[in-house]
C-alpha positions as a LaTeX table, in Angstrom:
\begin{tabular}{lrrr}
\hline
Residue & $x$ (\AA) & $y$ (\AA) & $z$ (\AA) \\
\hline
Unk1 & 56.80 & 132.34 & 63.43 \\
Unk2 & 55.94 & 133.40 & 59.91 \\
Unk3 & 58.99 & 133.76 & 57.70 \\
Unk4 & 58.97 & 136.42 & 54.94 \\
Unk5 & 61.58 & 136.97 & 52.30 \\
Unk6 & 62.22 & 140.46 & 50.89 \\
Unk7 & 63.70 & 140.45 & 47.39 \\
Unk8 & 64.65 & 143.84 & 46.03 \\
Unk9 & 66.00 & 144.72 & 42.60 \\
Unk10 & 65.37 & 146.65 & 39.42 \\
Unk11 & 63.70 & 143.62 & 37.70 \\
Unk12 & 64.15 & 145.44 & 34.35 \\
Unk13 & 62.90 & 142.90 & 33.26 \\
Unk14 & 62.36 & 140.02 & 35.72 \\
Unk15 & 63.72 & 136.79 & 34.32 \\
Unk16 & 64.06 & 133.09 & 35.15 \\
Unk17 & 67.18 & 133.67 & 37.18 \\
Unk18 & 65.29 & 136.00 & 39.53 \\
Unk19 & 62.47 & 133.46 & 39.94 \\
Unk20 & 64.90 & 130.58 & 40.48 \\
Unk21 & 66.67 & 132.50 & 43.29 \\
Unk22 & 63.32 & 133.27 & 44.92 \\
Unk23 & 62.17 & 129.70 & 44.65 \\
Unk24 & 65.45 & 128.31 & 45.96 \\
Unk25 & 65.34 & 130.59 & 48.98 \\
Unk26 & 61.66 & 129.84 & 49.57 \\
Unk27 & 62.30 & 126.12 & 49.73 \\
Unk28 & 65.67 & 125.86 & 51.33 \\
Unk29 & 64.98 & 128.49 & 54.02 \\
Unk30 & 61.36 & 127.33 & 54.48 \\
Unk31 & 59.95 & 130.80 & 53.83 \\
Unk32 & 56.14 & 131.36 & 53.86 \\
Unk33 & 56.15 & 134.21 & 51.40 \\
Unk34 & 58.58 & 136.16 & 49.18 \\
Unk35 & 57.88 & 139.84 & 48.45 \\
Unk36 & 59.38 & 141.13 & 45.23 \\
Unk37 & 60.20 & 144.85 & 45.83 \\
Unk38 & 61.14 & 146.61 & 42.58 \\
Unk39 & 63.34 & 149.58 & 43.22 \\
Unk40 & 62.25 & 153.15 & 42.65 \\
Unk41 & 64.92 & 155.84 & 43.08 \\
Unk42 & 67.80 & 153.68 & 44.17 \\
Unk43 & 70.92 & 155.02 & 45.89 \\
Unk44 & 72.90 & 152.91 & 43.41 \\
Unk45 & 71.38 & 154.82 & 40.44 \\
Unk46 & 70.86 & 158.52 & 39.81 \\
Unk47 & 67.10 & 158.21 & 39.58 \\
Unk48 & 64.08 & 156.41 & 38.27 \\
Unk49 & 64.77 & 157.67 & 34.71 \\
Unk50 & 67.73 & 155.28 & 34.51 \\
Unk51 & 65.44 & 152.26 & 34.42 \\
Unk52 & 64.71 & 151.15 & 30.88 \\
Unk53 & 61.10 & 150.19 & 31.70 \\
Unk54 & 58.73 & 152.33 & 33.72 \\
Unk55 & 57.82 & 151.42 & 37.30 \\
Unk56 & 54.39 & 150.28 & 36.21 \\
Unk57 & 55.84 & 148.16 & 33.41 \\
Unk58 & 58.31 & 146.50 & 35.80 \\
Unk59 & 55.51 & 145.86 & 38.32 \\
Unk60 & 53.21 & 144.51 & 35.65 \\
Unk61 & 55.94 & 142.12 & 34.43 \\
Unk62 & 56.56 & 140.79 & 37.99 \\
Unk63 & 52.86 & 140.32 & 38.50 \\
Unk64 & 52.70 & 138.42 & 35.17 \\
Unk65 & 55.69 & 136.27 & 36.17 \\
Unk66 & 54.33 & 135.16 & 39.57 \\
Unk67 & 50.62 & 134.84 & 38.76 \\
Unk68 & 49.31 & 131.57 & 40.19 \\
Unk69 & 52.04 & 131.27 & 42.77 \\
Unk70 & 50.49 & 132.34 & 46.05 \\
Unk71 & 53.87 & 132.26 & 47.91 \\
Unk72 & 55.09 & 135.20 & 45.75 \\
Unk73 & 53.86 & 138.78 & 46.18 \\
Unk74 & 54.90 & 142.19 & 44.84 \\
Unk75 & 55.18 & 145.42 & 46.77 \\
Unk76 & 54.82 & 148.95 & 45.35 \\
Unk77 & 56.50 & 150.54 & 48.40 \\
Unk78 & 59.68 & 151.74 & 46.73 \\
Unk79 & 58.40 & 152.66 & 43.29 \\
Unk80 & 55.67 & 154.84 & 44.81 \\
Unk81 & 58.19 & 156.85 & 46.79 \\
Unk82 & 59.52 & 160.06 & 45.10 \\
Unk83 & 62.65 & 160.05 & 47.26 \\
Unk84 & 65.63 & 157.68 & 47.27 \\
Unk85 & 64.75 & 154.31 & 48.76 \\
Unk86 & 67.27 & 152.82 & 51.19 \\
Unk87 & 66.98 & 149.13 & 52.05 \\
Unk88 & 66.94 & 149.93 & 55.75 \\
Unk89 & 63.82 & 152.12 & 55.29 \\
Unk90 & 62.11 & 149.45 & 53.22 \\
Unk91 & 62.70 & 146.85 & 55.94 \\
Unk92 & 61.42 & 149.31 & 58.56 \\
Unk93 & 58.24 & 149.70 & 56.47 \\
Unk94 & 57.70 & 145.93 & 56.37 \\
Unk95 & 58.17 & 145.66 & 60.11 \\
Unk96 & 55.57 & 148.38 & 60.67 \\
Unk97 & 53.17 & 146.65 & 58.26 \\
Unk98 & 53.14 & 143.34 & 60.09 \\
Unk99 & 52.92 & 144.26 & 63.77 \\
Unk100 & 50.18 & 141.71 & 64.47 \\
Unk101 & 51.96 & 138.62 & 63.19 \\
Unk102 & 55.54 & 139.70 & 63.98 \\
Unk103 & 57.20 & 137.72 & 61.21 \\
Unk104 & 60.90 & 136.96 & 60.87 \\
Unk105 & 62.32 & 138.76 & 57.79 \\
Unk106 & 65.02 & 137.57 & 55.38 \\
Unk107 & 66.77 & 139.68 & 52.73 \\
Unk108 & 67.34 & 137.68 & 49.56 \\
Unk109 & 70.50 & 138.42 & 47.64 \\
Unk110 & 73.25 & 136.95 & 45.48 \\
Unk111 & 76.82 & 136.71 & 46.67 \\
Unk112 & 77.91 & 139.73 & 44.60 \\
Unk113 & 75.30 & 141.95 & 46.23 \\
Unk114 & 76.05 & 140.52 & 49.66 \\
Unk115 & 79.76 & 141.38 & 49.27 \\
Unk116 & 78.75 & 145.01 & 48.71 \\
Unk117 & 76.47 & 145.08 & 51.73 \\
Unk118 & 79.06 & 146.65 & 54.12 \\
Unk119 & 78.89 & 149.72 & 51.87 \\
Unk120 & 75.15 & 150.12 & 52.15 \\
Unk121 & 73.48 & 152.82 & 54.29 \\
Unk122 & 73.13 & 151.47 & 57.90 \\
Unk123 & 74.33 & 147.96 & 56.98 \\
Unk124 & 74.32 & 146.90 & 60.58 \\
Unk125 & 70.72 & 147.90 & 61.08 \\
Unk126 & 69.73 & 146.11 & 57.92 \\
Unk127 & 71.21 & 142.86 & 59.28 \\
Unk128 & 69.18 & 143.37 & 62.46 \\
Unk129 & 65.94 & 143.97 & 60.70 \\
Unk130 & 66.39 & 141.05 & 58.27 \\
Unk131 & 68.70 & 138.11 & 58.05 \\
Unk132 & 70.62 & 138.27 & 54.74 \\
Unk133 & 69.91 & 135.06 & 52.88 \\
Unk134 & 72.73 & 134.63 & 50.47 \\
Unk135 & 72.24 & 132.52 & 47.37 \\
Unk136 & 75.51 & 131.06 & 46.23 \\
Unk137 & 76.15 & 129.59 & 42.79 \\
Unk138 & 78.94 & 127.39 & 41.42 \\
Unk139 & 81.78 & 129.15 & 39.60 \\
Unk140 & 80.78 & 132.61 & 40.85 \\
Unk141 & 82.22 & 134.90 & 43.57 \\
Unk142 & 81.87 & 133.47 & 47.05 \\
Unk143 & 80.31 & 135.42 & 49.94 \\
Unk144 & 82.94 & 137.33 & 51.87 \\
Unk145 & 81.47 & 137.11 & 55.35 \\
Unk146 & 84.46 & 138.66 & 57.07 \\
Unk147 & 83.53 & 141.98 & 55.56 \\
Unk148 & 80.75 & 142.27 & 58.12 \\
Unk149 & 83.17 & 141.90 & 61.05 \\
Unk150 & 82.50 & 144.84 & 63.36 \\
Unk151 & 79.27 & 145.67 & 61.60 \\
Unk152 & 77.21 & 142.79 & 63.02 \\
Unk153 & 77.59 & 140.65 & 66.10 \\
Unk154 & 79.57 & 137.46 & 65.98 \\
Unk155 & 76.37 & 135.43 & 66.55 \\
Unk156 & 74.55 & 137.27 & 63.78 \\
Unk157 & 77.42 & 136.70 & 61.39 \\
Unk158 & 77.38 & 132.98 & 62.12 \\
Unk159 & 73.61 & 132.93 & 61.56 \\
Unk160 & 74.14 & 134.59 & 58.17 \\
Unk161 & 76.84 & 132.19 & 57.23 \\
Unk162 & 74.83 & 129.11 & 58.12 \\
Unk163 & 71.69 & 130.39 & 56.37 \\
Unk164 & 73.25 & 130.56 & 52.92 \\
Unk165 & 71.40 & 128.65 & 50.19 \\
Unk166 & 72.80 & 126.89 & 47.12 \\
Unk167 & 71.22 & 127.37 & 43.72 \\
Unk168 & 72.14 & 126.18 & 40.22 \\
Unk169 & 74.24 & 128.38 & 37.95 \\
Unk170 & 72.14 & 130.17 & 35.34 \\
Unk171 & 73.74 & 132.67 & 33.00 \\
Unk172 & 70.87 & 135.09 & 32.43 \\
Unk173 & 70.84 & 138.82 & 33.20 \\
Unk174 & 68.33 & 141.61 & 32.61 \\
Unk175 & 71.06 & 143.47 & 30.62 \\
Unk176 & 71.46 & 140.52 & 28.28 \\
Unk177 & 67.74 & 140.26 & 27.76 \\
Unk178 & 67.44 & 143.93 & 26.94 \\
Unk179 & 70.20 & 143.57 & 24.32 \\
Unk180 & 68.56 & 140.54 & 22.80 \\
Unk181 & 65.26 & 142.32 & 22.53 \\
Unk182 & 66.89 & 145.39 & 20.96 \\
Unk183 & 68.69 & 143.11 & 18.49 \\
Unk184 & 65.49 & 141.31 & 17.59 \\
Unk185 & 66.65 & 138.01 & 19.10 \\
Unk186 & 64.51 & 135.49 & 21.01 \\
Unk187 & 64.18 & 135.64 & 24.77 \\
Unk188 & 61.98 & 132.59 & 24.95 \\
Unk189 & 62.55 & 130.47 & 28.05 \\
Unk190 & 64.77 & 133.18 & 29.55 \\
Unk191 & 61.72 & 135.07 & 30.91 \\
Unk192 & 58.27 & 133.65 & 31.75 \\
Unk193 & 55.88 & 133.49 & 28.79 \\
Unk194 & 53.70 & 136.31 & 30.17 \\
Unk195 & 56.73 & 138.60 & 30.50 \\
Unk196 & 57.87 & 137.83 & 26.93 \\
Unk197 & 54.37 & 138.67 & 25.69 \\
Unk198 & 54.25 & 141.88 & 27.76 \\
Unk199 & 57.62 & 143.09 & 26.37 \\
Unk200 & 56.47 & 142.44 & 22.82 \\
Unk201 & 53.01 & 144.00 & 23.29 \\
Unk202 & 54.43 & 147.16 & 24.84 \\
Unk203 & 57.55 & 147.29 & 22.66 \\
Unk204 & 59.86 & 147.52 & 25.62 \\
Unk205 & 63.66 & 147.64 & 25.08 \\
Unk206 & 63.34 & 147.91 & 21.29 \\
Unk207 & 65.29 & 151.15 & 20.83 \\
Unk208 & 69.04 & 151.27 & 20.31 \\
Unk209 & 69.85 & 152.56 & 23.84 \\
Unk210 & 70.76 & 149.20 & 25.26 \\
Unk211 & 72.11 & 150.11 & 28.69 \\
\hline
\end{tabular}
């Protein structure tokens, strides 16, 4: 069976930490492909206007970051939707898109995001459509699997627990990168070279609104 990872996020901008998580999950979980799915109108934000870079800029930066790596792909599904995108709907879309090969889907996420999963819209259905693949890091919050008690079956919860992957600690965030750009500081080696060049060429994150 083909194994596809779904990796959602703002990617504003994509950075080395994002790519390391995707690579770690790809290798440890033996995935065939990882789809980066930049968010459009997220239920966790009030709208697309709260992203610092436009949807096209965020997509272009992802494409620049993954060029040459055939295991990594990018999807426009959420950014092209005018309405709020819920993860359960995105996973349903991917299931509809691959009816011929019937792949197994995995939802890539860090422990912090996983711990918030019980609060997501139709969390139980999300866990049926894709197995949460939790990337754990040293010295960060641990996955709280018990929070899914009563939301997923006992067997599914054990499957989630045993599918967790371990990745190195890396202290990089998109917020920090945006602040560094706005302050005129270097982001070399924190983002891929193509992303660094794209940010400079399009003068992204250069204003004083550093949210």
